[in-house]
PDB file of C-alpha atoms and ligand atoms in Angstrom:
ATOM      1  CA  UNK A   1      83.586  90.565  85.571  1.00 64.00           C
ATOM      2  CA  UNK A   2      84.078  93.236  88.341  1.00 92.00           C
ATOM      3  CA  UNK A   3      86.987  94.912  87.871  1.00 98.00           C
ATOM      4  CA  UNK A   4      88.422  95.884  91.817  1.00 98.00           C
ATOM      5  CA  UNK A   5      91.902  97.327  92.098  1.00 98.00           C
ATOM      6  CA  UNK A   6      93.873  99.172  94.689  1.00 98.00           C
ATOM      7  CA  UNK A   7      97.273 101.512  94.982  1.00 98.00           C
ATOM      8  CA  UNK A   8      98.960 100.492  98.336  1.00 98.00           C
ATOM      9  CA  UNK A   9     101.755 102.780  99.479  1.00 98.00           C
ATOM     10  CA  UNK A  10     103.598 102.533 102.586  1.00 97.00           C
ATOM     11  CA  UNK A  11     103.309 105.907 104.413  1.00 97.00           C
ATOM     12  CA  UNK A  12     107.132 105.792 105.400  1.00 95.00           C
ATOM     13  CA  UNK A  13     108.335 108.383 103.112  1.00 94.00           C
ATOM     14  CA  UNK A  14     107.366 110.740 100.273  1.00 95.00           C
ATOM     15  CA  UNK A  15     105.546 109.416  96.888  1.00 96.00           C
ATOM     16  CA  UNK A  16     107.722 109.525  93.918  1.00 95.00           C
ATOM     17  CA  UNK A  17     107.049 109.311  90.242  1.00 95.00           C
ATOM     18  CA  UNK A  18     107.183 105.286  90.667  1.00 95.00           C
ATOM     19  CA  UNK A  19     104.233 105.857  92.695  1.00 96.00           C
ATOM     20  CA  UNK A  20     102.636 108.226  90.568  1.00 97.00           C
ATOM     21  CA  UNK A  21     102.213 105.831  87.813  1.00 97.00           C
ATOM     22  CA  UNK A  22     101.758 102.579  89.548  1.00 98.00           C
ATOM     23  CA  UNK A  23      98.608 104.831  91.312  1.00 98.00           C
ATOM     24  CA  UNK A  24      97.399 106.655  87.413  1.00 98.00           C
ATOM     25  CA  UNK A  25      97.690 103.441  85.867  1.00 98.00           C
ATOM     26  CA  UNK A  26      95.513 101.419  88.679  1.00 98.00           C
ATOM     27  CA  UNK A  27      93.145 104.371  88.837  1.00 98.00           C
ATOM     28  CA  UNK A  28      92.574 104.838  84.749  1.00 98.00           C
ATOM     29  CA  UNK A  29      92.462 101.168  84.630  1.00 98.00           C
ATOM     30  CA  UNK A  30      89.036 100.772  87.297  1.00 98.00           C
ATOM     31  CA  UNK A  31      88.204 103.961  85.246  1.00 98.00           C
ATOM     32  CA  UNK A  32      87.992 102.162  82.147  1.00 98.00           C
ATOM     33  CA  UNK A  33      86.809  98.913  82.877  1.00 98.00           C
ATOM     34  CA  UNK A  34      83.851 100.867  85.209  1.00 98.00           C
ATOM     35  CA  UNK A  35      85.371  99.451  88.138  1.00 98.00           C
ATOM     36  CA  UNK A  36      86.340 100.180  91.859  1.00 98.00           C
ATOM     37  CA  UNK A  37      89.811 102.259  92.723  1.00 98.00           C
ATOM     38  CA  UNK A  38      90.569 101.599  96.319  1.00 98.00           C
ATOM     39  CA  UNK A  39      93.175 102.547  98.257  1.00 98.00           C
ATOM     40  CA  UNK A  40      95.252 100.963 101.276  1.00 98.00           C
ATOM     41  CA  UNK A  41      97.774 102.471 103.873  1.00 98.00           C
ATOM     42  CA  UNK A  42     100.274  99.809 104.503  1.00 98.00           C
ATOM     43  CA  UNK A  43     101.569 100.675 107.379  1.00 98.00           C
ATOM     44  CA  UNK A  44     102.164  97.263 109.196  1.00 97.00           C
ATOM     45  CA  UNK A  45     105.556  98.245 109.851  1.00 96.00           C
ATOM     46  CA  UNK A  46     104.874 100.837 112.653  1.00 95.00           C
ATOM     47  CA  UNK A  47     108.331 101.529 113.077  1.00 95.00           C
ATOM     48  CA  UNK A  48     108.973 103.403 109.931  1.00 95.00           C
ATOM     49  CA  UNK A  49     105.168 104.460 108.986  1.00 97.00           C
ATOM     50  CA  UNK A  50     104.168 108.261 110.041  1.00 97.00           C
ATOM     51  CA  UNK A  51     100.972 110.529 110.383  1.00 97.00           C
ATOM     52  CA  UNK A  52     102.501 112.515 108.261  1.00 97.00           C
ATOM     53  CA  UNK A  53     103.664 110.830 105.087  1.00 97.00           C
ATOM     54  CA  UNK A  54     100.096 109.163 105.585  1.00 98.00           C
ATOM     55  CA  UNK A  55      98.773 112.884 105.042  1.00 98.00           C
ATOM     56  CA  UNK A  56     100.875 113.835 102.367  1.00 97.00           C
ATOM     57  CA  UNK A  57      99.539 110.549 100.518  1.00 98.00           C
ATOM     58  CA  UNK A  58      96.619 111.807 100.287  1.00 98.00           C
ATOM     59  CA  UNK A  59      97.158 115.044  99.149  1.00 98.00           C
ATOM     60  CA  UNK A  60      99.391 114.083  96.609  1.00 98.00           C
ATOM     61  CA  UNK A  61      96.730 111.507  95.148  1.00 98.00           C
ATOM     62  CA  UNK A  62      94.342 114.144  95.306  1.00 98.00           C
ATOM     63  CA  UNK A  63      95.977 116.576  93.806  1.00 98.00           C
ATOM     64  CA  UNK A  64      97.040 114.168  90.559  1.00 98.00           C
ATOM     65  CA  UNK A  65      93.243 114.110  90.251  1.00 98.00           C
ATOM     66  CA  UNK A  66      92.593 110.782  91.539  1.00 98.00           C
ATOM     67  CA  UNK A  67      89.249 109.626  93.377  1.00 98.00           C
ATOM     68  CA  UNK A  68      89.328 106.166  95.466  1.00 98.00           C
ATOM     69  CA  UNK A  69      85.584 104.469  96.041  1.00 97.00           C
ATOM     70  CA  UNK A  70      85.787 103.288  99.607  1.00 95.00           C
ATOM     71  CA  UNK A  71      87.125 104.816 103.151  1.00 97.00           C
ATOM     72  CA  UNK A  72      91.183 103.585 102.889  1.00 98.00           C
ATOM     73  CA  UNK A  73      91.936  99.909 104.782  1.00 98.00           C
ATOM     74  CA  UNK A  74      94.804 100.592 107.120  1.00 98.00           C
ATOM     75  CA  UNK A  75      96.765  97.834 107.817  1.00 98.00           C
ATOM     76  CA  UNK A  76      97.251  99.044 111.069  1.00 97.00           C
ATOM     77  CA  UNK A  77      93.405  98.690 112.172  1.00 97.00           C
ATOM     78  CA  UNK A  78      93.695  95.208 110.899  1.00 97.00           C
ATOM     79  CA  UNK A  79      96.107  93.140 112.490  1.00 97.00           C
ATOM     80  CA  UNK A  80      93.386  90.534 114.114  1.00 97.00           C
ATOM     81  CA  UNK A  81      93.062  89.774 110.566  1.00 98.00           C
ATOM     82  CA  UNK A  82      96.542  88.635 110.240  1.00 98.00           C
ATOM     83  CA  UNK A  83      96.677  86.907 113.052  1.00 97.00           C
ATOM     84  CA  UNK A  84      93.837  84.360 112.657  1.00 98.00           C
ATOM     85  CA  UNK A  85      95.745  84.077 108.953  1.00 98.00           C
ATOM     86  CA  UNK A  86      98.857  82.840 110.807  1.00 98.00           C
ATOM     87  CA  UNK A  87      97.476  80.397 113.204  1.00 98.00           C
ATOM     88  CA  UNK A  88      95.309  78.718 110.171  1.00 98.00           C
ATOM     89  CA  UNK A  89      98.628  77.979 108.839  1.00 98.00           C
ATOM     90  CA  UNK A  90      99.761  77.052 111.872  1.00 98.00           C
ATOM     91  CA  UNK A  91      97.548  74.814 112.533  1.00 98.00           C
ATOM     92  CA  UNK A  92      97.693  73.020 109.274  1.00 98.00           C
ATOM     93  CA  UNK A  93     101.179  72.466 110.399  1.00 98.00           C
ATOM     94  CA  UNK A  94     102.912  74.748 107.954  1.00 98.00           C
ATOM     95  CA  UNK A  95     104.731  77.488 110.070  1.00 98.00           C
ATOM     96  CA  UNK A  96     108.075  77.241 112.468  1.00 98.00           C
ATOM     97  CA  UNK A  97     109.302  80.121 114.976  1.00 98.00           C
ATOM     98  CA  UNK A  98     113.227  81.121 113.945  1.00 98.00           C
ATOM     99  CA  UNK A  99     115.087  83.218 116.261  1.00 98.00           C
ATOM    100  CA  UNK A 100     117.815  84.123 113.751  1.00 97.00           C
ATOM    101  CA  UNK A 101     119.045  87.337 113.431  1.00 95.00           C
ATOM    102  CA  UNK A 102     120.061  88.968 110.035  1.00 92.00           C
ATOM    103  CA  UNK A 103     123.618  88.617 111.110  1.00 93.00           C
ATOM    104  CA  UNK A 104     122.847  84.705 112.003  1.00 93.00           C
ATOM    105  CA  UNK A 105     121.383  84.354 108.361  1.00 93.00           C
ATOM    106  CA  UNK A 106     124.534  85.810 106.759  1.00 90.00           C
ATOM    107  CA  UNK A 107     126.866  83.632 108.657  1.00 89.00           C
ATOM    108  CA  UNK A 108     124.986  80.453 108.262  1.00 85.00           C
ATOM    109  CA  UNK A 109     125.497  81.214 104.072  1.00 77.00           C
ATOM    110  CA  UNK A 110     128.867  82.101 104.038  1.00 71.00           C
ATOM    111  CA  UNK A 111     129.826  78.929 102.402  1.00 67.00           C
ATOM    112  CA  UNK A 112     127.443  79.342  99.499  1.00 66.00           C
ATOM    113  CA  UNK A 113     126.844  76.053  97.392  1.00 71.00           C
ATOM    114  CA  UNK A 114     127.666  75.974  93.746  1.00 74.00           C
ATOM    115  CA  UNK A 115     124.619  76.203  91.627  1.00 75.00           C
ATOM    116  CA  UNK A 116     121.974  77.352  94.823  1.00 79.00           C
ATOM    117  CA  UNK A 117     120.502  80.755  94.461  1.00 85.00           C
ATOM    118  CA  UNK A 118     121.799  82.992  97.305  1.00 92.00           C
ATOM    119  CA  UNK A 119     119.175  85.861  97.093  1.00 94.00           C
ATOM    120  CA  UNK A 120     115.512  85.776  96.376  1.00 95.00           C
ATOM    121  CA  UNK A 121     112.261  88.521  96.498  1.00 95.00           C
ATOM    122  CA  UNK A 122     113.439  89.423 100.200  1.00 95.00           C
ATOM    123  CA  UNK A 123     117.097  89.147 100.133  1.00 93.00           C
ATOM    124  CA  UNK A 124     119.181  86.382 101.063  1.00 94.00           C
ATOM    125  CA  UNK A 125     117.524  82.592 100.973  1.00 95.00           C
ATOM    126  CA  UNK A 126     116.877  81.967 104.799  1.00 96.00           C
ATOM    127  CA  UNK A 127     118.827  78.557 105.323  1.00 93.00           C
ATOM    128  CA  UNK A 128     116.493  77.025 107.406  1.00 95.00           C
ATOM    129  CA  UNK A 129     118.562  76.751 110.749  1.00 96.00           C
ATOM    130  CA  UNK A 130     115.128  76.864 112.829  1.00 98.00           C
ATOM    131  CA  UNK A 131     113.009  74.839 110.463  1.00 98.00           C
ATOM    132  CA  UNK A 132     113.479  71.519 112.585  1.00 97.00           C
ATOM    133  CA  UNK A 133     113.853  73.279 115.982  1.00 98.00           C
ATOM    134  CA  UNK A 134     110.395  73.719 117.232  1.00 97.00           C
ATOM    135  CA  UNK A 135     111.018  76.797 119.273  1.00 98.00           C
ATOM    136  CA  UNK A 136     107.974  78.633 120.999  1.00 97.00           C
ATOM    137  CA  UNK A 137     106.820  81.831 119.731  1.00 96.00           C
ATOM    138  CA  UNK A 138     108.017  84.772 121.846  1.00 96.00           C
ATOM    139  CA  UNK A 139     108.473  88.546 121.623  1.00 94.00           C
ATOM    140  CA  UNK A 140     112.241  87.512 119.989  1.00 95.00           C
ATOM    141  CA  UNK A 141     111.281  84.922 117.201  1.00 98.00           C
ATOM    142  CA  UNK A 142     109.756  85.450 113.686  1.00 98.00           C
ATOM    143  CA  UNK A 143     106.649  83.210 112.078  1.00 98.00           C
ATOM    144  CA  UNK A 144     107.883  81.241 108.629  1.00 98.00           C
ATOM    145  CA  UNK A 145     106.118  79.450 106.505  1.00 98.00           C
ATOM    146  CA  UNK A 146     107.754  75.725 105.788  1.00 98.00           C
ATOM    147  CA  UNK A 147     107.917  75.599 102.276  1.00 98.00           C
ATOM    148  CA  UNK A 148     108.585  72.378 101.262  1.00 98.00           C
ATOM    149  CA  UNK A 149     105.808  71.392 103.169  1.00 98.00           C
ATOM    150  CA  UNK A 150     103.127  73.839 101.913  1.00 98.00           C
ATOM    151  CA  UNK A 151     104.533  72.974  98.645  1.00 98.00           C
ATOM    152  CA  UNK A 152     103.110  68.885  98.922  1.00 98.00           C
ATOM    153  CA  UNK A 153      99.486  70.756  99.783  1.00 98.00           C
ATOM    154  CA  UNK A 154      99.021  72.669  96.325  1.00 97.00           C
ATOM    155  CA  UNK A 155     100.881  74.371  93.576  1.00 98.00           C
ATOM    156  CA  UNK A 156      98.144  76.866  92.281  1.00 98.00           C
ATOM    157  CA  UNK A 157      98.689  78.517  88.739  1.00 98.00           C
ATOM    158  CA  UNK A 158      98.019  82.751  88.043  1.00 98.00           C
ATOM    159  CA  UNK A 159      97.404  84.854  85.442  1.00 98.00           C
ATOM    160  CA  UNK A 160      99.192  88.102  84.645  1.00 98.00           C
ATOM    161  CA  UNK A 161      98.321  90.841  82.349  1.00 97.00           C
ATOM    162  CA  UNK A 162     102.056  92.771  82.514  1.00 96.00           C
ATOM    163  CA  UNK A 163     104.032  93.974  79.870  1.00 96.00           C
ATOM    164  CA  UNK A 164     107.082  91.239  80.587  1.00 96.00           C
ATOM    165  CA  UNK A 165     105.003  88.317  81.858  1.00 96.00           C
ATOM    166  CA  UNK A 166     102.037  87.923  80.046  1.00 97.00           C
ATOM    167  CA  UNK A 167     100.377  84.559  80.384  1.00 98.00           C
ATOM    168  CA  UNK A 168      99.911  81.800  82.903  1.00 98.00           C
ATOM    169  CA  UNK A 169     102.024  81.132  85.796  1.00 98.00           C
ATOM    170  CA  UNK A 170     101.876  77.461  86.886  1.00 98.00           C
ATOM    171  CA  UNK A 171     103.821  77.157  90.874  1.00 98.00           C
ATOM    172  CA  UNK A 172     106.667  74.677  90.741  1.00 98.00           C
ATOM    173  CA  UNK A 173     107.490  73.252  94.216  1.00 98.00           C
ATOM    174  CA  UNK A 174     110.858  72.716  93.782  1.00 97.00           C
ATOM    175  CA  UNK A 175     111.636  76.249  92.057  1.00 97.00           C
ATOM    176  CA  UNK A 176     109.505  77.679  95.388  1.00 98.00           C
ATOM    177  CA  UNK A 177     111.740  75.778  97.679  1.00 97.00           C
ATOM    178  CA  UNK A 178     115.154  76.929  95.770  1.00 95.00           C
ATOM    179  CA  UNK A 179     114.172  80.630  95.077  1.00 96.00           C
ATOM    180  CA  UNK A 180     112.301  81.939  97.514  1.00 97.00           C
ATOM    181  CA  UNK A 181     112.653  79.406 100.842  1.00 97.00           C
ATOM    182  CA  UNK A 182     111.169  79.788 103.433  1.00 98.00           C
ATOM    183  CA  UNK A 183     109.553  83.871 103.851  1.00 98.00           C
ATOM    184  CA  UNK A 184     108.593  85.089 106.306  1.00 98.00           C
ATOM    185  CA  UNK A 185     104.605  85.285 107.743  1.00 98.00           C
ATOM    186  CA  UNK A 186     105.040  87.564 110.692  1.00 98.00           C
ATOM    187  CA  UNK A 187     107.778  89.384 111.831  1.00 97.00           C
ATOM    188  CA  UNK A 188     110.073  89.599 115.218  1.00 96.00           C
ATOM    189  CA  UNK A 189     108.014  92.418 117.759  1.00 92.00           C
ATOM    190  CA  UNK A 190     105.661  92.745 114.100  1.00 95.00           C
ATOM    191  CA  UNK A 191     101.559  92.083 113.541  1.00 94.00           C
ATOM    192  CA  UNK A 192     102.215  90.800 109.831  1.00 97.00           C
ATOM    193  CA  UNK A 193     104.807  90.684 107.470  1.00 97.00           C
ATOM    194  CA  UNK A 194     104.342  92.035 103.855  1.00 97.00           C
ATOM    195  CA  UNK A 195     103.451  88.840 102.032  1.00 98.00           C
ATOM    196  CA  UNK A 196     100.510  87.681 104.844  1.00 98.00           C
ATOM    197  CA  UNK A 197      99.356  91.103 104.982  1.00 98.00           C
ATOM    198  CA  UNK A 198      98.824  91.477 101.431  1.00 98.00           C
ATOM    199  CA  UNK A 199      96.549  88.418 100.870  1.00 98.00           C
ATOM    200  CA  UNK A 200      94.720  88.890 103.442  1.00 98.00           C
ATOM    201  CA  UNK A 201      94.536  92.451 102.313  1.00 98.00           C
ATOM    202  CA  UNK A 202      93.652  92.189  98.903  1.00 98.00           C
ATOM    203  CA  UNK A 203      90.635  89.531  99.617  1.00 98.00           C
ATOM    204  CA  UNK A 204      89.267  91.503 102.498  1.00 98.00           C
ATOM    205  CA  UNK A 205      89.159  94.682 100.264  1.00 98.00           C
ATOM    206  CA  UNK A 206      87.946  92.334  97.298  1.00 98.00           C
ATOM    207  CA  UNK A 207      90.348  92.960  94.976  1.00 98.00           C
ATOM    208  CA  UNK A 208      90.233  91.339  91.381  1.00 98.00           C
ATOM    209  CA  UNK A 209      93.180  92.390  89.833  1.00 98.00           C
ATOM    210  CA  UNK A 210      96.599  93.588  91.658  1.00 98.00           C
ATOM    211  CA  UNK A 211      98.516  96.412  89.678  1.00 98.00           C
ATOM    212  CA  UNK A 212     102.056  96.893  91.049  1.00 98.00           C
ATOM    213  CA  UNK A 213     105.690  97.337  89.571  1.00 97.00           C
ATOM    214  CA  UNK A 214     107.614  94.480  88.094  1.00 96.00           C
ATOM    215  CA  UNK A 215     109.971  94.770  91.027  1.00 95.00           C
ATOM    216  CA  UNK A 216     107.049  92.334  92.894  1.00 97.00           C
ATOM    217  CA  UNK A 217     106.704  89.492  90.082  1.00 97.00           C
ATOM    218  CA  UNK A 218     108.843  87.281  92.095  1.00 97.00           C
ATOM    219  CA  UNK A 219     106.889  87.929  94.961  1.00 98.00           C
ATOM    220  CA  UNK A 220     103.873  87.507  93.771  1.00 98.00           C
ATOM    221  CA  UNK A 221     104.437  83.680  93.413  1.00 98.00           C
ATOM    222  CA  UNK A 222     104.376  83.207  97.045  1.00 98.00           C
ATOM    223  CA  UNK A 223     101.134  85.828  97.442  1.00 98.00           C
ATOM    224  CA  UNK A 224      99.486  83.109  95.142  1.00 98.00           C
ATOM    225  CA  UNK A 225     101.026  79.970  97.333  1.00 98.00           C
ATOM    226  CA  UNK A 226      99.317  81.722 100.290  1.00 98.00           C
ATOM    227  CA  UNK A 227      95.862  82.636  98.877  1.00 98.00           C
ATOM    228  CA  UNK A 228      95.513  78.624  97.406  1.00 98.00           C
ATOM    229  CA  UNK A 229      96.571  77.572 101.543  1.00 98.00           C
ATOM    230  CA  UNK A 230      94.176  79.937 103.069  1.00 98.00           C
ATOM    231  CA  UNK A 231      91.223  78.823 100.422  1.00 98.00           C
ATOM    232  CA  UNK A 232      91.336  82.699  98.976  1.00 98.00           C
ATOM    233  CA  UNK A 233      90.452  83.550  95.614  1.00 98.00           C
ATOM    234  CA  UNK A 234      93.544  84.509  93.550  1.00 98.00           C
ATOM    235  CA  UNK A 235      93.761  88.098  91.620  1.00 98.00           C
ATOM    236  CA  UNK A 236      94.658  88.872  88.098  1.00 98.00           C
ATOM    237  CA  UNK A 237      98.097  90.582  88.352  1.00 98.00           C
ATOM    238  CA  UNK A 238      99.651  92.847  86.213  1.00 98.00           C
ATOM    239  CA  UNK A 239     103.381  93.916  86.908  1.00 98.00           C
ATOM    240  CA  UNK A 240     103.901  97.201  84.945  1.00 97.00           C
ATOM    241  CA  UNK A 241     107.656  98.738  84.000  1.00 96.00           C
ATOM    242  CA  UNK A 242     109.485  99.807  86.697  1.00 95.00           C
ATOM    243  CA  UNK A 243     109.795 104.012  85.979  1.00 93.00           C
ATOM    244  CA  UNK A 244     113.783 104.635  86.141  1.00 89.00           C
ATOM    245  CA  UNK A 245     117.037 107.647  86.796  1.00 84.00           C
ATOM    246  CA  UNK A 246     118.406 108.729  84.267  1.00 82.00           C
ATOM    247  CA  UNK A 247     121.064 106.018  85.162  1.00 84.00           C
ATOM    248  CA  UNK A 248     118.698 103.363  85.246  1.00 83.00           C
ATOM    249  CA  UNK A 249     118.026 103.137  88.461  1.00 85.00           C
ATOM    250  CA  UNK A 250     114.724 102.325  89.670  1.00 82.00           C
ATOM    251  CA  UNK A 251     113.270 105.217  91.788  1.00 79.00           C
ATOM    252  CA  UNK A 252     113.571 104.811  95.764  1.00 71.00           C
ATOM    253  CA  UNK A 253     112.083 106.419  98.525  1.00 68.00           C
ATOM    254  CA  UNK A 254     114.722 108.453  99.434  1.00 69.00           C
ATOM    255  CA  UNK A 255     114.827 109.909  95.595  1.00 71.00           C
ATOM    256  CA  UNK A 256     113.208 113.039  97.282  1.00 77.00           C
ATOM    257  CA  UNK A 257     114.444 114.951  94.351  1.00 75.00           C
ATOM    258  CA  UNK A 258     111.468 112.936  92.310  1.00 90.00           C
ATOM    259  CA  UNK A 259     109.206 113.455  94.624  1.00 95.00           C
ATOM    260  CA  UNK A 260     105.404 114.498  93.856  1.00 96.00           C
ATOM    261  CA  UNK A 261     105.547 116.766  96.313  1.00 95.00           C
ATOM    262  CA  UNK A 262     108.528 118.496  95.145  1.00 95.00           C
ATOM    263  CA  UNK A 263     107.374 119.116  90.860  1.00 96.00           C
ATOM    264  CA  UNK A 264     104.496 120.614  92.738  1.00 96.00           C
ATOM    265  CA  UNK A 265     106.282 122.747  94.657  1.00 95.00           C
ATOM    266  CA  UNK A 266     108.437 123.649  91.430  1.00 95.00           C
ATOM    267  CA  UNK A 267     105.111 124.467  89.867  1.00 97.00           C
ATOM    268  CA  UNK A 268     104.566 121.039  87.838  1.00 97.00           C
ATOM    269  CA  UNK A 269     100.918 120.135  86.460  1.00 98.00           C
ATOM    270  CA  UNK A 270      99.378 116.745  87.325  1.00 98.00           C
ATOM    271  CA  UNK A 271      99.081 116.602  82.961  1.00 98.00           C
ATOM    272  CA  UNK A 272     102.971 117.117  83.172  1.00 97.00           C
ATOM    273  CA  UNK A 273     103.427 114.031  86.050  1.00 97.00           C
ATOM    274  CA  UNK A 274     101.654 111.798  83.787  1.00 97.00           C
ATOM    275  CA  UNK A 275     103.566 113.054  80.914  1.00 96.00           C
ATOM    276  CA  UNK A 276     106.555 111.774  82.488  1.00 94.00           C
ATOM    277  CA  UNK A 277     105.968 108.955  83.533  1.00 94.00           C
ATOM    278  CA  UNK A 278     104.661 108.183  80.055  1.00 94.00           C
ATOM    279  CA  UNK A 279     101.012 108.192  80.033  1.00 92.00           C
TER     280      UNK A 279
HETATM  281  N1  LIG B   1     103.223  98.743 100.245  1.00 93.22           N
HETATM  282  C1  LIG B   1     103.738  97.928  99.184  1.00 93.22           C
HETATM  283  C2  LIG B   1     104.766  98.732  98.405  1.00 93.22           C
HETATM  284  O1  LIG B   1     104.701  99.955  98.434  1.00 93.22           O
HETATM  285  C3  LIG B   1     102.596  97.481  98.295  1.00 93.22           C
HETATM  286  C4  LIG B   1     102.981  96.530  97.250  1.00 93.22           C
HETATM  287  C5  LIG B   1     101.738  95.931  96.597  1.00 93.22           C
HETATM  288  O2  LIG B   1     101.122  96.627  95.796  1.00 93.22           O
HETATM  289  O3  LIG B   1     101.407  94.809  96.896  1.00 93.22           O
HETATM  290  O4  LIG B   1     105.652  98.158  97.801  1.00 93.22           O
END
């Protein structure tokens, strides 16, 4: 089998050690299987992404001595892509506009029921206040996929390679429906949100197996959803250990003081960078 993988980093701040190994272990992976290492700029969110941190991406990746096989895929050039995604699942029937703000969301769940997850892979479980509305589209409202509905179309299984997960993942409709809800497709003023863009991503740059932290298992599960509604072939995944603070915290973007960028200012090697991070 063809062994395609791909390190995706969002150019809206530095790269950190997190990124540093999530990017080695993708790239020594393709390496070793004599497969493709590509990489992708996801920079759908245009409000946060810069020039800049786009630069210093590839710098860094450079410098750590890794090569990628293929020009980069910026989300950015792609958003046509993501739009003829959205109306396909529109058109089957399985989308709704919501006009709720963050602060709406909170309100509506401030009577939590006993028993109902509150939070799922992006944050608090969206109530569904729009679901039966049928509001238009505008500049104001936000594309969501219905999920009890796409649920009755197919529950697809995966496979994942990770260190905590290992084995096959069959989709449970009613587990979809109480942990994630309803996510969002395409956000308010927004070409894509992160879970269309990402499937439509990963088959246009024929990707075979998706290497990413553990943070994204959850997330994953609705990745696969989409790919079996779209008719997309579904990656291996592997979700690899998250790398941590010293007080267990997993690393952020604004841990500047882990940045690549700043151990090779203080005179690191890219040998020591993969010593830390383990490898
Ligand atoms: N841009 C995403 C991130 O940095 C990519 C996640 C993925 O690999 O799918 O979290």
């Amino acid at each position: 089998m063809t062994f395609r993988t791909r390190f995706a980093p969002s150019p809206t701040g530095p790269l950190h050690l997190g990124h540093a190994y999530s990017a080695i272990l993708a790239h020594d992976m393709a390496r070793a299987a004599g497969g493709a290492f590509l990489l992708r700029i996801d920079d759908i969110d245009q409000s946060r992404a810069r020039p800049e941190w786009e630069d210093q991406i590839y710098d860094d990746l450079t410098w750590l001595g890794l090569t990628w096989d293929a020009r980069p895929r910026r989300q950015s050039d792609c958003t046509p892509d993501y739009a003829a995604a959205a109306q396909r699942l529109t058109d089957m029937g399985l989308t709704y506009a919501c006009s709720c703000t963050r602060r709406d969301i909170e309100a509506a769940a401030s009577a939590p029921q006993e028993g109902v997850p509150e939070f799922g892979p992006d944050g608090r479980i969206y109530p569904g206040t729009c679901r039966d509305l049928n509001l238009p589209m505008t500049e104001s409202t936000a594309l969501r996929l219905d999920m009890a509905r796409a649920t009755t179309r197919t529950l697809p299984a995966f496979a994942e390679t990770g260190p905590a997960h290992t084995g096959q993942h069959q989709l449970n409709a009613q587990d979809l429906t109480a942990t994630i809800g309803d996510p969002i497709l395409i956000r308010r003023q927004m070409a894509a949100a992160y879970h269309l863009a990402v499937v439509i991503d990963d088959m246009a740059q024929g990707i075979t197996h998706v290497i990413r932290g553990a943070d994204l298992f959850e997330a994953t599960r609705i990745h696969v959803l989409l790919q079996s509604l779209l008719g997309l072939p579904t990656p291996i995944y592997h979700h690899h250990r998250l790398i941590r603070d010293e007080t267990g915290k997993r690393l952020a973007k604004r841990d500047d003081a882990r940045a690549i960028a700043k151990y090779r200012a203080d005179g690191a090697s890219p040998a020591d960078i993969r010593r830390m991070v383990g490898l």
